[in-house]
Amino acid sequence: MSFRNFELFCDVAECRSFSKAADRRGVSQSSVSQAVAHLEKQLKLELIDRSHRPLALTPAGQRYFEGCRELLAGFERLETEVQELAGRVAGKLRVAAIYSIGLLQMDSYVHHFEAAFPDVDLRVDYVHPEQVYDRIRTDSAEIGLVSFPEDSAELTAIPWQEQPFSLIVHPDHPLAKRASQGYDSAPIEAVQSEDLVNFTSELKVRKQLDRWLREAGVSPNVVHEFDNVEQIRRAVEDGVGVALLPEATVTRSVETGTLVSLKLENVKWYRPLGIIHKRNRRLSNAADRFVELLHEDLNTLRGTDSNESSREGRAGNRDQKLNAST
Amino acid sequence: MSFRNFELFCDVAECRSFSKAADRRGVSQSSVSQAVAHLEKQLKLELIDRSHRPLALTPAGQRYFEGCRELLAGFERLETEVQELAGRVAGKLRVAAIYSIGLLQMDSYVHHFEAAFPDVDLRVDYVHPEQVYDRIRTDSAEIGLVSFPEDSAELTAIPWQEQPFSLIVHPDHPLAKRASQGYDSAPIEAVQSEDLVNFTSELKVRKQLDRWLREAGVSPNVVHEFDNVEQIRRAVEDGVGVALLPEATVTRSVETGTLVSLKLENVKWYRPLGIIHKRNRRLSNAADRFVELLHEDLNTLRGTDSNESSREGRAGNRDQKLNAST
DNA sequence: GTGGCATTATTGATAGAAGTAATAAAGTTA
DNA sequence: TAACTTTATTACTTCTATCAATAATGCCAC
């Protein structure tokens, strides 16, 4: 019995559909149907109740599914473990990041990582902040990238970056003139009485901004609230108002000229970014290396050949006379 | 990757030999070699160090071996579990029995069991008493059959049979005359001053016999000691002396006339047999049924069609429209 | 070292399993 | 019931595990 059959069965159980499972694994629906049929024949019992749709698992199927999933995960962990014993960096690495982490920047890190550690199956998902914490808690991601990170009993945070806030305005906005006149900054007082597109009030970033603005004695006119950077960016591009955002999150728009970014004079307002992970779990080699990479300077990395980067990233491959076909 | 590869690798690791592993699984040595090579290619690392003989596992190989063994056992347990969910009796059942349990009798039970529960892979190993306890403790057998059973913290015993001791003599021995004269018994006093082939003194059975003989005021002349029934039987057949054995252990020799068995008059000397198993572990369905079967009367069983025997042995196979090829 | 022996690797052929495309059957929805 | 979606079946192809035979390698005695 091939491993594949168990995987396919698990996919079917998760998708509650043969055809969706087939798509997920990139095989024909026929193949999946036969694989499950084969399993059932071996066990001499029905795992899936096809008499209704969407299909349901029989009690035995349910138990078998849970068991298979666990055991398959066990095999995966075992493989990663022996790879690490051999000094390799391999296995799955799931990262959950808030979308506004700065897509371009992340992409660059990911590419560097993949080049340096081709045996790692790295995936970065961009999700809502709450979901990042959820994924870490449920072990569906090993490390998470968040802003205003907070430790908890379960999770711990490693400081990562501090992104300075800038004043983001539409190119036609009066303040944008300063930029065209050679200035790349503005005093925070310039926001006074401006229409401000802001974050929604449940977000940590909004609370911090409110505190800072109060301290600075500046009271802008909040015209819209969104729970993510993308929407705020769009609103400013549409001329609804100005925004206070980390420049790194709107680099692309600034470069293409659809937005203008002005540094804030006299204040040091930063968005701290952090790397969170489960407190009581040792990070895999892959996660360790990813965290290391995140702390390196992208410009430095860009200069080097990615295969050489990240120290002895592939050390320990003494016995690599073995040729892999995959 | 097929399951088979993992099994073969584990066999190689256990046997410390490719060819022995091949023999064990009944496949060619080539096949095993390729299977392991395939595994190593997938993992891109050496699992086995072939540069010396007997072969050794690399550190990674050792870890992988342990992991595979555990996970494969997990799959086996999972399968048994879902079969039991479906009301079936299936899976592996390992029984360890002392050799003298009465081979013929056991064989009959085994045949009945296999007929009633064809999905169970039953194996009975006959080993030394100490090993029976060991196997239970190390989980390499689920139930054990021993004489003079003793409970312990870890193990618990179910009483099974009480085999009456008989006086076993050579056909040419004076006492054998009694049998030819229609008597099938002898007083225990007949053993007085006889040459007795006995068990070694560390065995529980010997200690009990000594106690009984002392109580009866009978003092035979111990000429030989053996730690098992077989050797004692041979010694008596060779005319070395007489023996006190449960008749059930020498049935075959009595039937063929190489030994004569005389019941003991006036005394009730029995060898108690018990079924031992781990105290804190629920018995598998298969083990439960086997224990049940052991408590049924063999003569009753012999009369019935074995497919019908043992109550609803195959109950719960409602959904058996599925056809197995194996 | 050098044979002789035992063990493992390699190779080419083959049988069987797993995959696919096409199509039939079954379930769902209007 | 008809139209649609999903799953099963079938015939065919591709790929893979296995085998027998043989080469290569390691071990041991001399």
mmCIF file of C-alpha atoms in Angstrom, chain B residues 82-323:
data_model
loop_
_atom_site.group_PDB
_atom_site.id
_atom_site.type_symbol
_atom_site.label_atom_id
_atom_site.label_comp_id
_atom_site.label_asym_id
_atom_site.label_seq_id
_atom_site.Cartn_x
_atom_site.Cartn_y
_atom_site.Cartn_z
ATOM 1 C CA VAL B 82 -11.085 0.600 12.781
ATOM 2 C CA GLN B 83 -11.732 -3.078 12.219
ATOM 3 C CA GLU B 84 -12.905 -3.327 15.797
ATOM 4 C CA LEU B 85 -15.044 -0.232 15.275
ATOM 5 C CA ALA B 86 -16.751 -2.175 12.529
ATOM 6 C CA GLY B 87 -17.329 -5.031 14.920
ATOM 7 C CA ARG B 88 -14.670 -7.208 13.378
ATOM 8 C CA VAL B 89 -12.049 -9.252 15.072
ATOM 9 C CA ALA B 90 -8.807 -8.635 13.235
ATOM 10 C CA GLY B 91 -5.178 -7.681 13.535
ATOM 11 C CA LYS B 92 -2.177 -9.404 14.977
ATOM 12 C CA LEU B 93 -2.398 -11.641 17.996
ATOM 13 C CA ARG B 94 0.848 -12.872 19.481
ATOM 14 C CA VAL B 95 0.614 -15.612 22.087
ATOM 15 C CA ALA B 96 3.568 -16.932 24.056
ATOM 16 C CA ALA B 97 3.160 -20.328 25.676
ATOM 17 C CA ILE B 98 5.401 -22.636 27.624
ATOM 18 C CA TYR B 99 6.220 -25.581 25.457
ATOM 19 C CA SER B 100 4.671 -28.135 27.761
ATOM 20 C CA ILE B 101 1.247 -26.526 27.482
ATOM 21 C CA GLY B 102 0.301 -29.535 25.406
ATOM 22 C CA LEU B 103 1.107 -29.000 21.807
ATOM 23 C CA LEU B 104 -1.660 -31.100 20.324
ATOM 24 C CA GLN B 105 -4.338 -29.438 22.366
ATOM 25 C CA MET B 106 -3.087 -25.952 21.544
ATOM 26 C CA ASP B 107 -2.955 -26.740 17.894
ATOM 27 C CA SER B 108 -6.574 -27.644 17.953
ATOM 28 C CA TYR B 109 -7.515 -24.356 19.599
ATOM 29 C CA VAL B 110 -5.429 -22.461 17.079
ATOM 30 C CA HIS B 111 -7.129 -24.144 14.167
ATOM 31 C CA HIS B 112 -10.536 -23.396 15.561
ATOM 32 C CA PHE B 113 -9.586 -19.805 16.137
ATOM 33 C CA GLU B 114 -8.169 -19.331 12.670
ATOM 34 C CA ALA B 115 -11.275 -20.780 11.141
ATOM 35 C CA ALA B 116 -13.547 -18.553 13.193
ATOM 36 C CA PHE B 117 -11.493 -15.377 12.797
ATOM 37 C CA PRO B 118 -9.661 -15.517 9.512
ATOM 38 C CA ASP B 119 -8.757 -11.825 9.697
ATOM 39 C CA VAL B 120 -6.627 -12.366 12.747
ATOM 40 C CA ASP B 121 -2.972 -13.075 12.222
ATOM 41 C CA LEU B 122 -2.482 -15.459 15.122
ATOM 42 C CA ARG B 123 0.888 -16.776 16.104
ATOM 43 C CA VAL B 124 1.689 -18.947 19.091
ATOM 44 C CA ASP B 125 5.315 -19.237 20.107
ATOM 45 C CA TYR B 126 6.458 -21.920 22.500
ATOM 46 C CA VAL B 127 9.243 -20.663 24.700
ATOM 47 C CA HIS B 128 10.752 -21.033 28.159
ATOM 48 C CA PRO B 129 8.573 -19.901 31.053
ATOM 49 C CA GLU B 130 10.777 -16.903 31.846
ATOM 50 C CA GLN B 131 10.540 -15.769 28.248
ATOM 51 C CA VAL B 132 6.766 -15.925 28.335
ATOM 52 C CA TYR B 133 6.751 -13.354 31.127
ATOM 53 C CA ASP B 134 9.381 -11.333 29.279
ATOM 54 C CA ARG B 135 7.384 -11.248 26.091
ATOM 55 C CA ILE B 136 4.328 -9.992 27.862
ATOM 56 C CA ARG B 137 6.329 -7.353 29.655
ATOM 57 C CA THR B 138 7.991 -6.171 26.432
ATOM 58 C CA ASP B 139 4.705 -6.255 24.535
ATOM 59 C CA SER B 140 6.043 -8.704 22.024
ATOM 60 C CA ALA B 141 3.140 -10.944 22.991
ATOM 61 C CA GLU B 142 -0.287 -9.923 24.163
ATOM 62 C CA ILE B 143 -1.182 -13.009 26.135
ATOM 63 C CA GLY B 144 0.896 -15.756 27.656
ATOM 64 C CA LEU B 145 0.130 -19.294 28.741
ATOM 65 C CA VAL B 146 2.061 -20.483 31.755
ATOM 66 C CA SER B 147 1.904 -23.031 34.548
ATOM 67 C CA PHE B 148 1.665 -22.038 38.178
ATOM 68 C CA PRO B 149 0.729 -18.494 37.124
ATOM 69 C CA GLU B 150 1.593 -15.629 39.381
ATOM 70 C CA ASP B 151 0.160 -12.143 39.440
ATOM 71 C CA SER B 152 2.506 -9.211 39.693
ATOM 72 C CA ALA B 153 2.270 -5.453 39.634
ATOM 73 C CA GLU B 154 2.484 -5.449 35.872
ATOM 74 C CA LEU B 155 0.834 -8.714 34.961
ATOM 75 C CA THR B 156 -2.368 -10.427 35.868
ATOM 76 C CA ALA B 157 -3.399 -14.046 35.427
ATOM 77 C CA ILE B 158 -6.664 -15.680 34.443
ATOM 78 C CA PRO B 159 -6.982 -19.306 35.680
ATOM 79 C CA TRP B 160 -7.309 -21.719 32.823
ATOM 80 C CA GLN B 161 -6.910 -25.426 33.395
ATOM 81 C CA GLU B 162 -5.755 -27.849 36.043
ATOM 82 C CA GLN B 163 -3.851 -30.748 34.564
ATOM 83 C CA PRO B 164 -3.687 -33.818 36.833
ATOM 84 C CA PHE B 165 -0.223 -35.271 37.335
ATOM 85 C CA SER B 166 0.289 -38.883 36.356
ATOM 86 C CA LEU B 167 3.045 -41.329 36.944
ATOM 87 C CA ILE B 168 4.846 -41.828 33.659
ATOM 88 C CA VAL B 169 6.840 -44.965 33.220
ATOM 89 C CA HIS B 170 8.634 -46.954 30.513
ATOM 90 C CA PRO B 171 6.507 -49.798 29.031
ATOM 91 C CA ASP B 172 9.045 -52.311 30.370
ATOM 92 C CA HIS B 173 8.898 -50.947 33.902
ATOM 93 C CA PRO B 174 7.322 -53.248 36.497
ATOM 94 C CA LEU B 175 4.613 -50.661 37.228
ATOM 95 C CA ALA B 176 3.559 -50.724 33.568
ATOM 96 C CA LYS B 177 2.297 -54.259 34.206
ATOM 97 C CA ARG B 178 -0.534 -52.764 36.226
ATOM 98 C CA ALA B 179 -1.780 -51.076 33.116
ATOM 99 C CA SER B 180 -1.720 -54.239 31.070
ATOM 100 C CA GLN B 181 -3.659 -55.905 33.884
ATOM 101 C CA GLY B 182 -6.474 -53.382 33.505
ATOM 102 C CA TYR B 183 -5.347 -50.936 36.122
ATOM 103 C CA ASP B 184 -4.884 -47.357 34.930
ATOM 104 C CA SER B 185 -3.613 -46.012 38.196
ATOM 105 C CA ALA B 186 -1.054 -46.476 40.924
ATOM 106 C CA PRO B 187 -0.730 -45.316 44.516
ATOM 107 C CA ILE B 188 1.755 -42.533 44.995
ATOM 108 C CA GLU B 189 3.657 -44.780 47.359
ATOM 109 C CA ALA B 190 4.706 -46.761 44.308
ATOM 110 C CA VAL B 191 7.195 -44.007 43.572
ATOM 111 C CA GLN B 192 9.010 -44.660 46.851
ATOM 112 C CA SER B 193 12.655 -45.396 46.079
ATOM 113 C CA GLU B 194 12.002 -45.311 42.333
ATOM 114 C CA ASP B 195 14.485 -43.508 40.086
ATOM 115 C CA LEU B 196 12.699 -40.256 39.334
ATOM 116 C CA VAL B 197 13.450 -37.979 36.402
ATOM 117 C CA ASN B 198 12.519 -34.593 37.760
ATOM 118 C CA PHE B 199 12.376 -30.905 36.942
ATOM 119 C CA THR B 200 15.264 -28.651 37.879
ATOM 120 C CA SER B 201 14.895 -27.108 41.296
ATOM 121 C CA GLU B 202 14.443 -23.504 40.234
ATOM 122 C CA LEU B 203 11.142 -24.334 38.548
ATOM 123 C CA LYS B 204 7.904 -23.697 40.369
ATOM 124 C CA VAL B 205 6.612 -27.113 39.381
ATOM 125 C CA ARG B 206 9.560 -28.820 41.064
ATOM 126 C CA LYS B 207 9.088 -26.914 44.274
ATOM 127 C CA GLN B 208 5.437 -27.898 44.341
ATOM 128 C CA LEU B 209 6.197 -31.535 43.614
ATOM 129 C CA ASP B 210 8.797 -31.623 46.394
ATOM 130 C CA ARG B 211 6.229 -30.202 48.802
ATOM 131 C CA TRP B 212 3.608 -32.763 47.803
ATOM 132 C CA LEU B 213 6.039 -35.661 48.005
ATOM 133 C CA ARG B 214 7.179 -34.554 51.428
ATOM 134 C CA GLU B 215 3.568 -34.324 52.587
ATOM 135 C CA ALA B 216 2.894 -37.809 51.220
ATOM 136 C CA GLY B 217 6.000 -39.115 52.936
ATOM 137 C CA VAL B 218 7.320 -40.424 49.661
ATOM 138 C CA SER B 219 10.983 -39.983 48.798
ATOM 139 C CA PRO B 220 11.945 -41.081 45.303
ATOM 140 C CA ASN B 221 15.518 -41.155 44.117
ATOM 141 C CA VAL B 222 16.065 -38.205 41.772
ATOM 142 C CA VAL B 223 18.384 -39.375 39.036
ATOM 143 C CA HIS B 224 18.134 -36.546 36.508
ATOM 144 C CA GLU B 225 16.882 -33.011 36.351
ATOM 145 C CA PHE B 226 15.697 -31.137 33.297
ATOM 146 C CA ASP B 227 14.111 -27.750 32.891
ATOM 147 C CA ASN B 228 11.460 -28.939 30.451
ATOM 148 C CA VAL B 229 8.992 -31.724 29.887
ATOM 149 C CA GLU B 230 10.411 -32.833 26.570
ATOM 150 C CA GLN B 231 13.750 -33.840 28.018
ATOM 151 C CA ILE B 232 12.097 -35.629 30.903
ATOM 152 C CA ARG B 233 9.871 -37.509 28.481
ATOM 153 C CA ARG B 234 12.894 -38.592 26.445
ATOM 154 C CA ALA B 235 14.713 -39.708 29.577
ATOM 155 C CA VAL B 236 11.795 -41.880 30.655
ATOM 156 C CA GLU B 237 11.483 -43.306 27.149
ATOM 157 C CA ASP B 238 15.152 -44.156 27.358
ATOM 158 C CA GLY B 239 14.481 -46.116 30.542
ATOM 159 C CA VAL B 240 16.392 -43.822 32.880
ATOM 160 C CA GLY B 241 13.581 -43.692 35.408
ATOM 161 C CA VAL B 242 9.971 -42.718 36.026
ATOM 162 C CA ALA B 243 8.484 -39.238 36.041
ATOM 163 C CA LEU B 244 5.612 -37.260 37.469
ATOM 164 C CA LEU B 245 4.103 -35.273 34.627
ATOM 165 C CA PRO B 246 0.709 -33.976 33.594
ATOM 166 C CA GLU B 247 -0.590 -36.647 31.296
ATOM 167 C CA ALA B 248 -1.638 -34.041 28.735
ATOM 168 C CA THR B 249 2.002 -33.247 28.036
ATOM 169 C CA VAL B 250 2.840 -36.788 26.942
ATOM 170 C CA THR B 251 -0.401 -37.851 25.278
ATOM 171 C CA ARG B 252 1.315 -38.622 22.026
ATOM 172 C CA SER B 253 3.882 -40.968 23.613
ATOM 173 C CA VAL B 254 1.190 -42.769 25.595
ATOM 174 C CA GLU B 255 -0.888 -43.227 22.453
ATOM 175 C CA THR B 256 2.019 -44.636 20.499
ATOM 176 C CA GLY B 257 2.908 -46.894 23.398
ATOM 177 C CA THR B 258 6.381 -45.539 24.056
ATOM 178 C CA LEU B 259 5.250 -44.500 27.529
ATOM 179 C CA VAL B 260 2.701 -45.685 30.025
ATOM 180 C CA SER B 261 0.681 -43.275 32.117
ATOM 181 C CA LEU B 262 -0.814 -44.194 35.478
ATOM 182 C CA LYS B 263 -3.227 -41.964 37.351
ATOM 183 C CA LEU B 264 -2.207 -41.197 40.902
ATOM 184 C CA GLU B 265 -4.480 -42.726 43.512
ATOM 185 C CA ASN B 266 -5.494 -40.895 46.700
ATOM 186 C CA VAL B 267 -3.804 -37.602 45.806
ATOM 187 C CA LYS B 268 -5.081 -34.604 43.886
ATOM 188 C CA TRP B 269 -1.986 -33.179 42.328
ATOM 189 C CA TYR B 270 -2.685 -30.695 39.607
ATOM 190 C CA ARG B 271 -0.593 -28.396 37.463
ATOM 191 C CA PRO B 272 -2.570 -25.167 37.213
ATOM 192 C CA LEU B 273 -2.320 -23.353 33.888
ATOM 193 C CA GLY B 274 -3.079 -19.665 33.571
ATOM 194 C CA ILE B 275 -3.421 -16.982 30.955
ATOM 195 C CA ILE B 276 -1.332 -13.937 31.751
ATOM 196 C CA HIS B 277 -1.503 -10.478 30.217
ATOM 197 C CA LYS B 278 -0.615 -6.902 31.026
ATOM 198 C CA ARG B 279 -2.725 -5.665 33.858
ATOM 199 C CA ASN B 280 -3.305 -2.138 32.635
ATOM 200 C CA ARG B 281 -3.972 -2.791 29.004
ATOM 201 C CA ARG B 282 -7.352 -3.592 27.581
ATOM 202 C CA LEU B 283 -7.140 -6.807 25.590
ATOM 203 C CA SER B 284 -7.773 -6.534 21.873
ATOM 204 C CA ASN B 285 -10.958 -8.088 20.561
ATOM 205 C CA ALA B 286 -8.885 -10.873 19.119
ATOM 206 C CA ALA B 287 -7.233 -11.626 22.446
ATOM 207 C CA ASP B 288 -10.598 -11.548 24.180
ATOM 208 C CA ARG B 289 -11.984 -14.099 21.792
ATOM 209 C CA PHE B 290 -8.949 -16.283 22.092
ATOM 210 C CA VAL B 291 -9.279 -16.346 25.865
ATOM 211 C CA GLU B 292 -12.961 -17.174 25.475
ATOM 212 C CA LEU B 293 -12.137 -19.997 23.115
ATOM 213 C CA LEU B 294 -9.558 -21.414 25.498
ATOM 214 C CA HIS B 295 -12.260 -21.749 28.115
ATOM 215 C CA GLU B 296 -14.537 -23.740 25.843
ATOM 216 C CA ASP B 297 -14.447 -27.521 25.790
ATOM 217 C CA LEU B 298 -12.426 -28.853 22.919
ATOM 218 C CA ASN B 299 -14.751 -31.828 22.477
ATOM 219 C CA THR B 300 -17.723 -29.545 22.101
ATOM 220 C CA LEU B 301 -15.839 -27.498 19.561
ATOM 221 C CA ARG B 302 -14.769 -30.497 17.591
ATOM 222 C CA GLY B 303 -18.386 -31.386 17.037
ATOM 223 C CA THR B 304 -19.404 -28.033 15.586
ATOM 224 C CA ASP B 305 -18.588 -26.508 12.260
ATOM 225 C CA SER B 306 -15.778 -24.156 13.050
ATOM 226 C CA ASN B 307 -17.310 -21.375 10.987
ATOM 227 C CA GLU B 308 -20.325 -21.397 13.230
ATOM 228 C CA SER B 309 -18.430 -21.743 16.445
ATOM 229 C CA SER B 310 -17.551 -19.111 18.997
ATOM 230 C CA ARG B 311 -20.856 -17.339 19.154
ATOM 231 C CA GLU B 312 -21.237 -14.478 16.733
ATOM 232 C CA GLY B 313 -17.584 -14.550 15.916
ATOM 233 C CA ARG B 314 -18.029 -12.605 12.747
ATOM 234 C CA ALA B 315 -20.846 -10.400 13.834
ATOM 235 C CA GLY B 316 -21.027 -6.866 12.644
ATOM 236 C CA ASN B 317 -20.012 -7.627 9.100
ATOM 237 C CA ARG B 318 -23.114 -5.937 7.865
ATOM 238 C CA ASP B 319 -21.442 -4.011 5.106
ATOM 239 C CA GLN B 320 -19.433 -6.837 3.696
ATOM 240 C CA LYS B 321 -20.422 -6.273 0.103
ATOM 241 C CA LEU B 322 -16.820 -5.226 -0.316
ATOM 242 C CA ASN B 323 -14.766 -7.960 -1.889
#
